[in-house]
Tab-separated table of C-alpha atoms in Angstrom:
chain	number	residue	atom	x	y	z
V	268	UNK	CA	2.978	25.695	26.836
V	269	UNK	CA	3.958	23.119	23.832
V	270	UNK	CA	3.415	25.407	20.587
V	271	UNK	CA	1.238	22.812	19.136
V	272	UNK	CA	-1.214	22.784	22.186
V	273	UNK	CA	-4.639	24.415	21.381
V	274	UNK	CA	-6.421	26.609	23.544
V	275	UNK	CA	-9.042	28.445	22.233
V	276	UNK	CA	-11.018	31.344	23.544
V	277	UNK	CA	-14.486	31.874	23.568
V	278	UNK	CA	-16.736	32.092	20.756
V	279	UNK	CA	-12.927	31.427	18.519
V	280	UNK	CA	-14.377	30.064	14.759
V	281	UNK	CA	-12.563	27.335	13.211
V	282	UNK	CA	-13.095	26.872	10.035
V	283	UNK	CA	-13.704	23.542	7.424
V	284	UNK	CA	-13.308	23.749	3.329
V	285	UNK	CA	-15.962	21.138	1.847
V	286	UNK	CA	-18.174	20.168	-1.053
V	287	UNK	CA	-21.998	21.428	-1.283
V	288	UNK	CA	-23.287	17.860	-0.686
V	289	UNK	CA	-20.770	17.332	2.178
V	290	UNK	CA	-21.566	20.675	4.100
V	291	UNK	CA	-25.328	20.407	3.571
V	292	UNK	CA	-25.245	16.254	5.340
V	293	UNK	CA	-22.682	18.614	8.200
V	294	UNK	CA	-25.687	21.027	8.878
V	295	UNK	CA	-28.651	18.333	8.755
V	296	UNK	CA	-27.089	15.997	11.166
V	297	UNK	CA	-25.271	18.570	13.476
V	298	UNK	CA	-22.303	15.746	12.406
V	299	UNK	CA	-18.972	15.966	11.216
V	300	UNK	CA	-16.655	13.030	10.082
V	301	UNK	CA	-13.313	12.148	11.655
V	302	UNK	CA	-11.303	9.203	9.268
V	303	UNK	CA	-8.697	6.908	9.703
V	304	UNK	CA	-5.531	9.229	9.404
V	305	UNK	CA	-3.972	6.145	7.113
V	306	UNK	CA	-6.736	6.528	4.830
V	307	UNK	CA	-6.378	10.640	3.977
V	308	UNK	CA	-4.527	12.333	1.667
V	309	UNK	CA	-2.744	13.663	4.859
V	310	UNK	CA	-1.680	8.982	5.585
V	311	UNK	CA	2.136	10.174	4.761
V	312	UNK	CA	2.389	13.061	7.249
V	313	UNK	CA	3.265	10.671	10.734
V	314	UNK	CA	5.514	9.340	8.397
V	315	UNK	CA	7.612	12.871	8.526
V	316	UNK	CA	6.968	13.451	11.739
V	317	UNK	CA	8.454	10.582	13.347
V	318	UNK	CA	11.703	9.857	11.127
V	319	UNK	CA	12.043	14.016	12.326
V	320	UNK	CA	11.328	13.272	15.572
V	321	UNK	CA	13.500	9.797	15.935
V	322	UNK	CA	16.652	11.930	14.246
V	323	UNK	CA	16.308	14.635	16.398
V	324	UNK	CA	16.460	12.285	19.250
V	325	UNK	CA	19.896	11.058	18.749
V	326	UNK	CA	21.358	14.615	19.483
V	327	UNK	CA	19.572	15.156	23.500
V	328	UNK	CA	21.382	13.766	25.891
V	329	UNK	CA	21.406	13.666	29.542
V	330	UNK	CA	21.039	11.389	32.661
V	331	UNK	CA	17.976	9.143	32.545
V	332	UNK	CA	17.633	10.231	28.991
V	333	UNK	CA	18.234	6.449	27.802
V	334	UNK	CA	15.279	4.984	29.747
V	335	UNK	CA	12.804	8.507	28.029
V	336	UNK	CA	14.027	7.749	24.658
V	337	UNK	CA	13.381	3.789	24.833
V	338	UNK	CA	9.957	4.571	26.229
V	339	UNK	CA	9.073	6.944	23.374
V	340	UNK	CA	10.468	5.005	20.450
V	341	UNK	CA	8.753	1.830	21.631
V	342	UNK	CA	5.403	4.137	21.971
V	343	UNK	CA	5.738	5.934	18.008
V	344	UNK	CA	6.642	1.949	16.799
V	345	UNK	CA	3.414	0.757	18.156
V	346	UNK	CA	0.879	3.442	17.776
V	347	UNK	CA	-0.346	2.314	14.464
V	348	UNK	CA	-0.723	-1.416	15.454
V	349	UNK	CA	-3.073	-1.008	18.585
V	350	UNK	CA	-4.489	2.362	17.898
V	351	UNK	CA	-6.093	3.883	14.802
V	352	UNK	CA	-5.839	8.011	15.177
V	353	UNK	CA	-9.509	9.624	13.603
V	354	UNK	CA	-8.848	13.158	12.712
V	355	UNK	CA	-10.899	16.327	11.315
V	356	UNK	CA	-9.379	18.916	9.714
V	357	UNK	CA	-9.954	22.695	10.960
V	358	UNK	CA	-8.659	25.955	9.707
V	359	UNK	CA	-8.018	29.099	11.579
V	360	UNK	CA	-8.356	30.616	7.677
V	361	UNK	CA	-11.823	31.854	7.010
V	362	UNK	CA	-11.058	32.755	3.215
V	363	UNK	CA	-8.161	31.444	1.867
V	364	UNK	CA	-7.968	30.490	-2.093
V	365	UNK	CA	-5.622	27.670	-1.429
V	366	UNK	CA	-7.897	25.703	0.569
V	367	UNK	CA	-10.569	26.677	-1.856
V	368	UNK	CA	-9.021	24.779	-4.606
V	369	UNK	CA	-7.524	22.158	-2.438
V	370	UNK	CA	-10.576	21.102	-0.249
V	371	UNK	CA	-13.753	22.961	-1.215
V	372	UNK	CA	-14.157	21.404	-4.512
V	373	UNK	CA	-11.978	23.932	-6.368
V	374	UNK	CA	-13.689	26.617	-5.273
V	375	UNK	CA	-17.341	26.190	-5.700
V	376	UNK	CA	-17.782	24.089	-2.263
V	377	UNK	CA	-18.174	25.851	0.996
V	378	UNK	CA	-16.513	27.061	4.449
V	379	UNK	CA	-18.187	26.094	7.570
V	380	UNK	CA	-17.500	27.637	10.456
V	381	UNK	CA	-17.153	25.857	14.575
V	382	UNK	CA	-17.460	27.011	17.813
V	383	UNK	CA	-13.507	25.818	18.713
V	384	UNK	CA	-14.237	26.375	22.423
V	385	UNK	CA	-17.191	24.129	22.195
V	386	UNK	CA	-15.555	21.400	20.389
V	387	UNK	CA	-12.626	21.522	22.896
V	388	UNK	CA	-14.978	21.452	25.969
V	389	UNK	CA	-17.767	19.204	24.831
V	390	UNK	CA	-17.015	16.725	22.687
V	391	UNK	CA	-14.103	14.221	23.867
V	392	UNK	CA	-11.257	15.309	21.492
V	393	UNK	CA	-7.859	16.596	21.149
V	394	UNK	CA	-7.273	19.728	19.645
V	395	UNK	CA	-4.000	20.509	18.261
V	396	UNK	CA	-2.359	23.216	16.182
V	397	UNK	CA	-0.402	22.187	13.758
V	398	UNK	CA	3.784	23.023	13.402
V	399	UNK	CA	5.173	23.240	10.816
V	400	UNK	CA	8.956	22.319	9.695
V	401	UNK	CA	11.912	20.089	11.746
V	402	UNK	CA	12.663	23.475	14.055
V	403	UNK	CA	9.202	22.443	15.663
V	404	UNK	CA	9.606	18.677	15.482
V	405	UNK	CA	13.089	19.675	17.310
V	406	UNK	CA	11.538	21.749	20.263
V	407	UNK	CA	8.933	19.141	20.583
V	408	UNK	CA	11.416	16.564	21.142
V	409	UNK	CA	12.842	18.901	23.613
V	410	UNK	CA	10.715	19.158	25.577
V	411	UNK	CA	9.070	16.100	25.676
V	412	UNK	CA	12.006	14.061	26.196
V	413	UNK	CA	12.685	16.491	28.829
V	414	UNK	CA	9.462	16.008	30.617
V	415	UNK	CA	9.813	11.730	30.601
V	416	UNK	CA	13.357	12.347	31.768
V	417	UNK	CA	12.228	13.948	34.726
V	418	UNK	CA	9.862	10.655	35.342
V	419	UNK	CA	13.101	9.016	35.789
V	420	UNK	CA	14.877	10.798	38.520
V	421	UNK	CA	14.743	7.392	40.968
V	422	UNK	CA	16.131	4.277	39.066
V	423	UNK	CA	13.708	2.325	36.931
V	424	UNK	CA	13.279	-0.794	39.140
V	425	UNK	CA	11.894	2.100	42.363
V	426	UNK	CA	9.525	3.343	40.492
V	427	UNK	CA	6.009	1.758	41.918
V	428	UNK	CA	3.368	0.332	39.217
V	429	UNK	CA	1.077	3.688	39.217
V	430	UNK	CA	4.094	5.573	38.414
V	431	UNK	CA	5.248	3.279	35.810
V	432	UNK	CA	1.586	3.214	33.966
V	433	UNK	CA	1.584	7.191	34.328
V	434	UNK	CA	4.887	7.484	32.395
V	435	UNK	CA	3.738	5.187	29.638
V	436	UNK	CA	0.882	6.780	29.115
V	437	UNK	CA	2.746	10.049	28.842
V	438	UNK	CA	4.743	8.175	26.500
V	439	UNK	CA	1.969	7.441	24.290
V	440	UNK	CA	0.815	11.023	24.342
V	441	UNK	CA	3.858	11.977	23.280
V	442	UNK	CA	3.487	9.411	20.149
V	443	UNK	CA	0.066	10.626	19.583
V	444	UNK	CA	0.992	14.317	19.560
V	445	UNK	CA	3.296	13.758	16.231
V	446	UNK	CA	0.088	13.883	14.293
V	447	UNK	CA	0.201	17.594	14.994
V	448	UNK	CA	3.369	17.699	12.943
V	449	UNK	CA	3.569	18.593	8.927
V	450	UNK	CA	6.267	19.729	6.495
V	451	UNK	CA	6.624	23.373	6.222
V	452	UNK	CA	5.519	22.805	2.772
V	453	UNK	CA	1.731	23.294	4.823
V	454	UNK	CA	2.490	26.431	6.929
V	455	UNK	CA	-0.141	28.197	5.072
V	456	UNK	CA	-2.969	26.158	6.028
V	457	UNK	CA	-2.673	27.224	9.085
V	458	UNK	CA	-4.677	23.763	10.315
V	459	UNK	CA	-5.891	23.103	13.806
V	460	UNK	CA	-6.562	19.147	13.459
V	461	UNK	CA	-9.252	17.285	16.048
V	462	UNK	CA	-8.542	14.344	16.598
V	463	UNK	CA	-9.838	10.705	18.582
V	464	UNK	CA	-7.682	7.848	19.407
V	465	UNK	CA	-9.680	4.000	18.619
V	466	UNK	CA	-8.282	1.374	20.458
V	467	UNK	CA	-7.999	-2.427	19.450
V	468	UNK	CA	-10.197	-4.620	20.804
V	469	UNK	CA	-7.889	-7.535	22.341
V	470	UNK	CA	-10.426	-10.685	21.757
V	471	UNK	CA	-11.776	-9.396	18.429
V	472	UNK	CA	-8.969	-7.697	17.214
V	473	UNK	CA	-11.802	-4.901	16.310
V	474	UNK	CA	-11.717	-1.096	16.419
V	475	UNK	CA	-13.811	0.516	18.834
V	476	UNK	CA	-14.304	4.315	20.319
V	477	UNK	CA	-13.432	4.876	23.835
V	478	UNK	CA	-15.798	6.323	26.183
V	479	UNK	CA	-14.375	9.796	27.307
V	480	UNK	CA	-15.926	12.847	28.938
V	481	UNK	CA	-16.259	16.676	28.691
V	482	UNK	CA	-14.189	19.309	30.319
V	483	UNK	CA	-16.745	19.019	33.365
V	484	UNK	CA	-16.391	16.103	33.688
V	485	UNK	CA	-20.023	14.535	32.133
V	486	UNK	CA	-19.489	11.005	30.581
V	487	UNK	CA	-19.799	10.974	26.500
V	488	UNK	CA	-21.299	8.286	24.666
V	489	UNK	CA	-18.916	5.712	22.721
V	490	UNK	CA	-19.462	6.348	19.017
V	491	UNK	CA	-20.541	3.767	16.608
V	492	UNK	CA	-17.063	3.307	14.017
V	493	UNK	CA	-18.537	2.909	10.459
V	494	UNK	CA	-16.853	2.291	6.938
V	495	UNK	CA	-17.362	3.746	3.541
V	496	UNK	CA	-15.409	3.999	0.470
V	497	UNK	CA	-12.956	6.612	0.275
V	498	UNK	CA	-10.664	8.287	-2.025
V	499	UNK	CA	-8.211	5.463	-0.470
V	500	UNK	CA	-9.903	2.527	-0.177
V	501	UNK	CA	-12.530	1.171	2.441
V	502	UNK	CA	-12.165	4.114	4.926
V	503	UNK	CA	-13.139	3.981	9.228
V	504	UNK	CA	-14.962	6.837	10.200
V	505	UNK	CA	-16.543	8.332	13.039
V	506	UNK	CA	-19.536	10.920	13.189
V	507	UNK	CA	-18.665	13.181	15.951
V	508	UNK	CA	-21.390	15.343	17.068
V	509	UNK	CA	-21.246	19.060	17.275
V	510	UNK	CA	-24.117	20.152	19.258
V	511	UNK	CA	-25.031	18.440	22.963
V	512	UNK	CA	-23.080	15.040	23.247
V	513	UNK	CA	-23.666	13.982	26.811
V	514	UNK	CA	-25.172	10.915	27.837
C-alpha cells in the first residue's frame, strides 16, 4: 500500500486544533468545514509537491514510460483549472503544543476529536496521510508512474475507449493525491487531511459538489458550496456532515 493511503481502524480518533467559537458552531451543527486548498495557509503546499514530483520524474525510465509521464503531467497542469480540491485538516496528535499555538488560537482554543473510520466510510471523502519530504514525493512517483506504465503494455492507438477513460482517471488520481504531500518542515504534525474534489460546471463555468456515496454503497447528497471571508480573501467552503449523511 502507497504510504500516504489512510486506513483507519475502528473507533481510530483523529483529531482537529480550533478556536472556542469555531468548535462550539462544529458540535451544534454536527458540521465541519472543508475550504478551497488555494485559499489556506496550507495554498503553497501543491506548489512543492508537484515541482518534487515533476523533477523526480525525469530520472524513471522504462518502456511505455513516455505515454505515463505525458498523461500525468497533463493531469497535475490542469487540476487547478477544472477542479477546486476542499480539504479539512486532521491530526493523529491528541496534545501537541505546536498545533496549540499554530491552530487552536495559541493555546486557549480546543481539540476535537473524530471517529476516522466513520468519516472514511460515511461521508464521501478521501482520506490521506500526509508524507513528508522529496524521499516520499520520490516513492510516490515510483510507484505511480509504475502503475500507469503498466496501463500501457498494448500500444496507445489498441487501447479501447473504456480503457483509455480508466487510465485518465487514474491519472487524475494520481494529480489529486499530491495534496497529501508537504515539506518535511511539517513532519510533526503528523496530519491526516480529508479532502473533496468540486468540479467545474461546463455551461456556467460554476463550482459544484459531486454526488458520491458511502463505502456501502448508499448515494450521498451533493453539498451546497458557500463563500465567506477568509484569512485569504473570499474563501469556497463546504459543510461536510459528521453524523448520518445518506439520502
Amino acid at each position: 500500500m502507497l504510504p500516504h493511503i489512510y486506513a483507519p481502524k475502528p473507533k481510530q480518533i483523529i483529531y482537529h486544533y480550533t478556536t472556542v467559537s469555531a468548535a462550539k458552531s462544529i458540535i451544534e451543527s454536527g458540521k465541519i468545514w472543508l475550504s478551497d486548498f488555494e485559499k489556506t495557509n496550507d495554498s503553497t503546499e501543491f506548489k512543492y509537491a508537484r515541482d518534487a514530483f515533476v523533477g523526480c520524474m525525469s530520472s524513471i525510465n522504462g518502456s511505455n514510460m513516455f505515454a505515463a509521464k505525458i498523461l500525468v503531467l497533463n493531469a497535475v497542469r490542469s487540476i487547478n483549472i477544472h477542479t477546486k480540491m476542499m480539504i479539512g485538516s486532521f491530526t493523529t496528535e491528541s496534545d501537541d503544543l505546536n498545533q496549540w499555538i499554530a491552530y487552536g488560537d495559541g493555546g486557549s482554543g480546543c481539540v476535537l476529536g473524530f471517529d476516522a473510520k466513520f468519516i472514511e466510510q460515511n461521508c464521501g471523502v478521501a482520506m490521506r496521510r500526509v508524507c513528508y519530504g522529496t524521499e516520499a514525493v520520490k516513492q510516490f512517483a515510483e510507484i505511480s508512474l509504475g502503475m500507469l506504465q503498466n496501463e500501457f503494455l498494448v500500444p496507445i492507438d489498441e487501447l479501447d475507449q473504456h480503457k483509455l477513460d480508466e487510465t485518465r482517471l487514474l491519472s487524475q488520481s494520481v494529480a489529486a493525491d499530491l495534496f497529501a504531500f508537504k515539506h518535511h518542515a511539517f513532519r510533526a504534525e503528523k496530519e491526516i487531511r480529508v479532502s473533496r474534489i468540486v468540479l467545474k460546471g461546463l455551461r456556467d463555468n460554476e463550482y459544484q459538489d459531486s454526488i458520491g456515496h458511502t463505502a456501502k454503497g448508499h448515494k450521498l447528497k451533493s453539498i451546497p458550496i458557500k463563500s465567506r471571508n477568509g484569512k485569504y480573501g473570499e474563501t469556497s467552503y463546504l459543510e461536510l456532515p459528521t453524523k448520518d449523511v445518506r439520502e
